[in-house]
XYZ file of C-alpha atoms in Angstrom:
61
model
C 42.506 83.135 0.685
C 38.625 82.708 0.465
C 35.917 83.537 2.996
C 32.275 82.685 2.314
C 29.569 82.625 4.047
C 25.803 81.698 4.008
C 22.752 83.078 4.072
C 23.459 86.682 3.412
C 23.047 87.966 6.555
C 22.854 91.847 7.202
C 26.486 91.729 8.512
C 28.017 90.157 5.518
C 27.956 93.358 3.156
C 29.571 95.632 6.560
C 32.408 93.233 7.154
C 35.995 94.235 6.553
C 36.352 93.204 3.838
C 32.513 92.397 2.432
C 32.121 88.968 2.498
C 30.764 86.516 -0.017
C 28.157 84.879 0.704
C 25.697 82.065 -0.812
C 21.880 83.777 -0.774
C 18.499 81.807 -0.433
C 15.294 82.361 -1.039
C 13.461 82.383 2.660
C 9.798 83.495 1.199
C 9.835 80.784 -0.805
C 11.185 78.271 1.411
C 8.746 79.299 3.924
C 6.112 78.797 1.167
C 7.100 75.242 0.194
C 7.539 74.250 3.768
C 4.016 74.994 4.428
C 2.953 73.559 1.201
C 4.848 70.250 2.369
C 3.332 70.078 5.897
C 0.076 70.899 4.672
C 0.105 67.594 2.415
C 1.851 65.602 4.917
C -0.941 66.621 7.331
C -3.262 65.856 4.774
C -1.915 62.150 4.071
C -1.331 63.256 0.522
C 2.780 62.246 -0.477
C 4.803 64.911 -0.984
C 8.326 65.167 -3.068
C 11.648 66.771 -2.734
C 12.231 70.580 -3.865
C 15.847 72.030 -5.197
C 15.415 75.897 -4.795
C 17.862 77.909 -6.769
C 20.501 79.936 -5.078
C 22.712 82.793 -5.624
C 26.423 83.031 -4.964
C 26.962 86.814 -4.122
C 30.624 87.680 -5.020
C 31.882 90.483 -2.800
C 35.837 91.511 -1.655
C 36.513 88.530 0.202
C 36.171 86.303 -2.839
């Protein structure tokens, strides 16, 4: 059986066994979310953003 989870939280490595988890880049969300609401605020169009990911494989893979 699988278990995943998301976000890598601080639990996920401590967990019986270490669970895999997807990981995501919060700086840099937090970046382009300002970036977006600054242009929205602005009246200037904005687009959509893929950020990449990482699948951390631990024991529970």
């Amino acid at each position: 059986m699988l278990v995943g989870g998301f976000d890598d939280s601080a639990i996920a490595p401590a967990t019986t066994p270490p669970l895999t988890t997807v990981r995501q880049p919060l700086a840099r969300i937090a970046a382009e979310l300002v970036e977006v609401l600054t242009a929205l605020i602005a009246g200037r169009p904005t687009s959509s953003r893929v950020l990449p990911t990482e699948l951390v494989i631990r024991e529970s893979a």
